[in-house]
XYZ file of N, CA, C and O in Angstrom:
492
model
N 99.784 70.055 105.114
C 98.447 69.484 105.135
C 97.556 70.205 106.151
O 96.349 70.245 105.968
N 98.158 70.785 107.204
C 97.361 71.507 108.203
C 96.546 72.621 107.559
O 95.387 72.819 107.895
N 97.195 73.341 106.640
C 96.507 74.455 105.978
C 95.308 73.950 105.177
O 94.237 74.566 105.191
N 95.464 72.817 104.506
C 94.355 72.239 103.746
C 93.212 71.833 104.683
O 92.041 72.051 104.368
N 93.555 71.251 105.823
C 92.529 70.838 106.791
C 91.795 72.059 107.320
O 90.561 72.067 107.408
N 92.533 73.117 107.650
C 91.888 74.351 108.118
C 90.946 74.916 107.059
O 89.845 75.371 107.383
N 91.362 74.871 105.795
C 90.505 75.376 104.707
C 89.234 74.542 104.576
O 88.142 75.085 104.353
N 89.360 73.223 104.722
C 88.183 72.349 104.656
C 87.225 72.660 105.796
O 86.012 72.771 105.613
N 87.777 72.828 107.010
C 86.925 73.131 108.166
C 86.296 74.519 108.045
O 85.157 74.718 108.456
N 87.031 75.447 107.468
C 86.488 76.797 107.305
C 85.351 76.818 106.287
O 84.430 77.625 106.380
N 85.391 75.892 105.337
C 84.336 75.817 104.318
C 83.053 75.200 104.863
O 82.007 75.288 104.223
N 83.118 74.573 106.041
C 81.937 73.945 106.631
C 81.754 74.415 108.075
O 82.299 73.814 108.998
N 80.992 75.478 108.296
C 80.816 76.033 109.640
C 80.221 75.045 110.651
O 80.432 75.187 111.854
N 79.474 74.035 110.187
C 78.873 73.057 111.101
C 79.886 72.047 111.620
O 79.606 71.311 112.542
N 81.062 71.998 110.993
C 82.090 71.046 111.384
C 82.141 69.859 110.443
O 81.219 69.625 109.662
N 83.252 69.123 110.517
C 83.450 67.949 109.667
C 84.060 66.828 110.484
O 84.852 67.069 111.387
N 83.707 65.608 110.140
C 84.317 64.441 110.773
C 85.666 64.179 110.106
O 85.958 64.720 109.036
N 86.475 63.332 110.734
C 87.756 62.962 110.127
C 87.511 62.343 108.751
O 88.203 62.658 107.782
N 86.504 61.484 108.658
C 86.206 60.823 107.384
C 85.862 61.841 106.297
O 86.306 61.717 105.154
N 85.092 62.855 106.647
C 84.740 63.886 105.666
C 85.973 64.663 105.217
O 86.119 64.987 104.041
N 86.874 64.946 106.170
C 88.111 65.654 105.827
C 88.953 64.790 104.897
O 89.482 65.277 103.893
N 89.068 63.501 105.211
C 89.846 62.580 104.373
C 89.282 62.551 102.955
O 90.033 62.624 101.972
N 87.969 62.445 102.822
C 87.347 62.397 101.498
C 87.666 63.652 100.678
O 87.964 63.570 99.489
N 87.633 64.813 101.325
C 87.929 66.057 100.600
C 89.403 66.142 100.235
O 89.745 66.618 99.155
N 90.283 65.685 101.132
C 91.716 65.697 100.829
C 92.046 64.743 99.684
O 92.934 65.013 98.879
N 91.332 63.631 99.597
C 91.597 62.634 98.548
C 91.194 63.131 97.159
O 91.601 62.550 96.157
N 90.429 64.199 97.091
C 90.087 64.771 95.795
C 91.339 65.318 95.100
O 91.412 65.348 93.871
N 92.325 65.742 95.897
C 93.560 66.288 95.326
C 94.774 65.385 95.534
O 95.789 65.560 94.875
N 94.660 64.419 96.480
C 95.785 63.525 96.755
C 95.237 62.166 97.180
O 94.791 61.997 98.307
N 95.303 61.201 96.283
C 94.707 59.892 96.551
C 95.471 59.085 97.593
O 94.978 58.070 98.078
N 96.671 59.511 97.969
C 97.490 58.760 98.921
C 97.273 59.175 100.376
O 97.991 58.715 101.251
N 96.302 60.019 100.643
C 96.027 60.480 102.009
C 95.531 59.313 102.845
O 94.631 58.579 102.425
N 96.115 59.149 104.041
C 95.679 58.056 104.914
C 94.806 58.589 106.042
O 95.127 59.617 106.649
N 93.700 57.907 106.346
C 92.832 58.341 107.435
C 93.582 58.433 108.775
O 93.356 59.350 109.549
N 94.463 57.485 109.023
C 95.214 57.496 110.280
C 96.109 58.743 110.381
O 96.191 59.387 111.425
N 96.783 59.082 109.279
C 97.637 60.274 109.268
C 96.834 61.543 109.470
O 97.249 62.441 110.217
N 95.677 61.619 108.822
C 94.812 62.801 108.968
C 94.313 62.898 110.406
O 94.316 63.973 111.008
N 93.920 61.767 110.978
C 93.436 61.760 112.365
C 94.529 62.251 113.317
O 94.273 63.030 114.223
N 95.780 61.820 113.093
C 96.888 62.260 113.944
C 97.103 63.768 113.836
O 97.282 64.452 114.849
N 97.060 64.289 112.616
C 97.244 65.732 112.423
C 96.101 66.502 113.068
O 96.322 67.508 113.754
N 94.870 66.024 112.895
C 93.713 66.702 113.487
C 93.811 66.669 115.015
O 93.530 67.669 115.679
N 94.220 65.557 115.590
C 94.385 65.481 117.048
C 95.465 66.438 117.532
O 95.313 67.074 118.586
N 96.557 66.566 116.791
C 97.610 67.523 117.148
C 97.070 68.950 117.082
O 97.362 69.774 117.954
N 96.289 69.235 116.060
C 95.704 70.569 115.909
C 94.737 70.862 117.060
O 94.705 71.977 117.587
N 93.963 69.847 117.462
C 93.044 70.023 118.582
C 93.819 70.268 119.872
O 93.498 71.174 120.641
N 94.863 69.468 120.114
C 95.681 69.633 121.321
C 96.339 71.010 121.376
O 96.516 71.574 122.448
N 96.689 71.548 120.208
C 97.306 72.869 120.128
C 96.260 73.991 120.096
O 96.597 75.158 119.936
N 94.982 73.633 120.235
C 93.846 74.562 120.239
C 93.732 75.356 118.938
O 93.276 76.486 118.920
N 94.166 74.730 117.846
C 94.023 75.352 116.533
C 92.622 75.125 115.971
O 92.183 75.850 115.076
N 91.941 74.096 116.474
C 90.566 73.776 116.091
C 89.825 73.298 117.337
O 90.445 73.028 118.364
N 88.517 73.214 117.239
C 87.682 72.696 118.332
C 86.951 71.454 117.848
O 86.887 71.184 116.654
N 86.391 70.730 118.797
C 85.605 69.554 118.427
C 84.414 69.428 119.359
O 84.403 69.967 120.460
N 83.415 68.688 118.873
C 82.278 68.339 119.728
C 81.842 66.928 119.376
O 81.988 66.472 118.238
N 81.323 66.241 120.384
C 80.898 64.855 120.189
C 79.593 64.809 119.422
O 78.716 65.638 119.614
N 79.500 63.815 118.587
C 78.235 63.545 117.903
C 77.406 62.616 118.777
O 77.942 61.690 119.393
N 76.128 62.848 118.830
C 75.228 61.987 119.589
C 75.096 60.652 118.863
O 74.909 60.608 117.657
N 75.220 59.570 119.636
C 75.122 58.228 119.050
C 74.007 57.448 119.713
O 73.776 57.589 120.905
N 73.350 56.625 118.947
C 72.323 55.735 119.488
C 72.852 54.315 119.646
O 72.148 53.440 120.129
N 74.079 54.092 119.208
C 74.675 52.758 119.275
C 75.865 52.782 120.220
O 76.456 53.836 120.467
N 76.236 51.616 120.765
C 77.389 51.584 121.663
C 78.684 51.874 120.899
O 78.755 51.726 119.687
N 79.686 52.280 121.640
C 80.979 52.543 121.033
C 81.428 53.961 121.288
O 80.687 54.794 121.811
N 82.661 54.210 120.920
C 83.243 55.531 121.106
C 82.552 56.533 120.186
O 82.389 56.268 118.995
N 82.139 57.676 120.724
C 81.437 58.648 119.876
C 82.386 59.303 118.872
O 83.571 59.494 119.136
N 81.850 59.628 117.727
C 82.616 60.348 116.714
C 82.629 61.826 117.075
O 81.777 62.311 117.823
N 83.589 62.540 116.541
C 83.686 63.976 116.775
C 83.504 64.733 115.473
O 83.859 64.252 114.398
N 82.955 65.932 115.598
C 82.964 66.896 114.510
C 84.026 67.917 114.871
O 84.055 68.419 115.996
N 84.886 68.221 113.934
C 85.941 69.201 114.164
C 85.519 70.519 113.546
O 84.984 70.559 112.435
N 85.741 71.611 114.291
C 85.201 72.918 113.924
C 86.334 73.936 113.879
O 87.162 73.992 114.793
N 86.353 74.732 112.821
C 87.334 75.818 112.703
C 87.089 76.816 113.830
O 85.947 77.085 114.201
N 88.157 77.395 114.370
C 88.031 78.339 115.481
C 87.147 79.543 115.160
O 86.533 80.113 116.054
N 87.062 79.925 113.898
C 86.218 81.068 113.523
C 84.743 80.809 113.811
O 83.966 81.754 113.958
N 84.345 79.544 113.876
C 82.932 79.207 114.045
C 82.614 78.665 115.431
O 81.521 78.177 115.663
N 83.557 78.732 116.329
C 83.355 78.151 117.655
C 83.189 79.246 118.690
O 83.925 80.206 118.716
N 82.194 79.089 119.536
C 82.059 79.946 120.711
C 81.420 79.116 121.808
O 80.727 78.141 121.542
N 81.659 79.495 123.056
C 81.098 78.726 124.166
C 79.577 78.744 124.135
O 78.939 77.747 124.400
N 78.971 79.885 123.806
C 77.520 79.937 123.774
C 76.987 79.021 122.680
O 76.005 78.324 122.884
N 77.630 79.002 121.507
C 77.175 78.105 120.435
C 77.239 76.659 120.876
O 76.366 75.862 120.567
N 78.296 76.316 121.608
C 78.450 74.954 122.097
C 77.299 74.594 123.024
O 76.707 73.531 122.915
N 76.935 75.510 123.933
C 75.826 75.240 124.843
C 74.498 75.210 124.109
O 73.617 74.432 124.447
N 74.336 76.060 123.105
C 73.097 76.049 122.325
C 72.905 74.709 121.640
O 71.816 74.138 121.657
N 73.984 74.185 121.039
C 73.890 72.898 120.349
C 73.613 71.770 121.328
O 72.804 70.888 121.060
N 74.267 71.806 122.489
C 74.040 70.778 123.495
C 72.590 70.843 123.982
O 71.945 69.817 124.159
N 72.074 72.053 124.168
C 70.702 72.215 124.607
C 69.703 71.675 123.607
O 68.717 71.042 123.985
N 69.959 71.898 122.322
C 69.070 71.368 121.293
C 69.016 69.847 121.356
O 67.955 69.245 121.245
N 70.191 69.229 121.541
C 70.239 67.770 121.590
C 69.522 67.226 122.827
O 68.904 66.170 122.779
N 69.608 67.948 123.940
C 69.018 67.467 125.192
C 67.625 68.031 125.453
O 66.987 67.666 126.436
N 67.184 68.949 124.611
C 65.828 69.473 124.726
C 65.664 70.630 125.691
O 64.631 70.779 126.327
N 66.679 71.485 125.842
C 66.540 72.676 126.670
C 67.382 73.792 126.075
O 68.203 73.567 125.195
N 67.166 75.012 126.569
C 67.970 76.138 126.108
C 68.946 76.501 127.210
O 68.554 76.781 128.339
N 70.232 76.464 126.898
C 71.270 76.771 127.874
C 71.591 78.263 127.820
O 71.597 78.868 126.767
N 71.838 78.847 128.993
C 72.206 80.248 129.090
C 73.450 80.353 129.967
O 73.508 79.752 131.040
N 74.431 81.095 129.508
C 75.645 81.289 130.291
C 75.441 82.519 131.164
O 75.099 83.589 130.678
N 75.641 82.348 132.481
C 75.551 83.470 133.411
C 76.804 83.466 134.291
O 77.482 82.454 134.416
N 77.084 84.598 134.908
C 78.251 84.697 135.776
C 77.957 84.032 137.116
O 76.794 83.823 137.491
N 79.014 83.750 137.862
C 78.847 83.136 139.172
C 78.078 84.070 140.110
O 77.224 83.628 140.874
N 78.360 85.371 140.043
C 77.655 86.309 140.922
C 76.157 86.355 140.594
O 75.327 86.445 141.500
N 75.795 86.253 139.306
C 74.379 86.199 138.942
C 73.731 84.937 139.502
O 72.613 84.978 140.017
N 74.446 83.827 139.403
C 73.920 82.563 139.902
C 73.730 82.624 141.422
O 72.701 82.193 141.943
N 74.708 83.190 142.126
C 74.618 83.278 143.591
C 73.441 84.186 143.999
O 72.730 83.895 144.948
N 73.245 85.284 143.253
C 72.128 86.178 143.543
C 70.802 85.446 143.365
O 69.897 85.570 144.192
N 70.672 84.670 142.307
C 69.436 83.921 142.061
C 69.144 82.911 143.166
O 67.994 82.572 143.409
N 70.180 82.435 143.839
C 70.008 81.434 144.892
C 69.627 82.065 146.241
O 69.245 81.354 147.170
N 69.718 83.406 146.363
C 69.393 84.074 147.626
C 67.908 83.947 147.947
O 67.062 83.970 147.041
N 67.587 83.848 149.235
C 66.168 83.906 149.621
C 65.592 85.275 149.240
O 66.327 86.258 149.142
N 64.305 85.324 149.038
C 63.654 86.544 148.549
C 63.925 87.757 149.453
O 64.182 88.856 148.960
N 63.880 87.580 150.793
C 64.101 88.718 151.695
C 65.532 89.268 151.563
O 65.762 90.460 151.707
N 66.517 88.426 151.240
C 67.885 88.907 151.055
C 68.035 89.629 149.713
O 68.792 90.590 149.602
N 67.298 89.187 148.705
C 67.316 89.899 147.429
C 66.765 91.307 147.610
O 67.322 92.279 147.083
N 65.674 91.421 148.365
C 65.068 92.734 148.618
C 66.033 93.631 149.384
O 66.173 94.816 149.062
N 66.734 93.083 150.377
C 67.708 93.855 151.147
C 68.853 94.319 150.240
O 69.329 95.454 150.344
N 69.262 93.461 149.356
C 70.328 93.806 148.408
C 69.881 94.959 147.516
O 70.636 95.915 147.300
N 68.672 94.876 146.988
C 68.162 95.940 146.115
C 68.038 97.260 146.861
O 68.326 98.327 146.312
N 67.602 97.221 148.137
C 67.533 98.448 148.944
C 68.930 99.031 149.133
O 69.129 100.241 149.045
N 69.911 98.173 149.377
C 71.293 98.641 149.552
C 71.831 99.275 148.276
O 72.513 100.304 148.322
N 71.525 98.692 147.122
C 71.954 99.254 145.855
C 71.307 100.619 145.639
O 71.958 101.568 145.201
N 70.016 100.739 145.995
C 69.310 102.008 145.839
C 69.963 103.086 146.706
O 70.120 104.236 146.277
N 70.347 102.743 147.935
C 70.995 103.706 148.826
C 72.337 104.140 148.239
O 72.669 105.330 148.221
N 73.107 103.174 147.744
C 74.411 103.515 147.160
C 74.256 104.414 145.950
O 75.065 105.336 145.737
N 73.220 104.197 145.153
C 72.987 105.057 143.980
C 72.664 106.474 144.425
O 73.116 107.442 143.813
N 71.865 106.614 145.500
C 71.533 107.958 145.985
C 72.780 108.664 146.519
O 72.911 109.864 146.379
N 73.672 107.894 147.116
C 74.916 108.479 147.635
C 75.959 108.634 146.527
O 77.017 109.209 146.750
N 75.642 108.096 145.342
C 76.505 108.143 144.160
C 77.850 107.485 144.412
O 78.890 108.007 144.066
N 77.801 106.316 145.015
C 79.022 105.525 145.255
C 79.172 104.427 144.244
O 78.342 103.875 143.712
């Protein structure tokens, strides 16, 4: 059944909920149980065979997840989707870039002068 679930997720790059996966599996096997599918999907997630992301909810309760085939998952895509939901654009930067941005302006200028000297010395 894992292979069938992977094929269903691969057919939908945006991801699928457990309920959507169950509905597609029931097209070929009417005896599929939602609980069994959920257990298999959770095992696949724990084994990092698939990824998931929370769906935004306006009502109380545990949020539903969309499960995504690994071919369609990337960290930047995850941040882009989160940014859309929260109303901003997320950008992934390295820690050294972040630390440089936090420097006072006079230290940034000193750093740039030092880099220029090293380039002239070809180090």
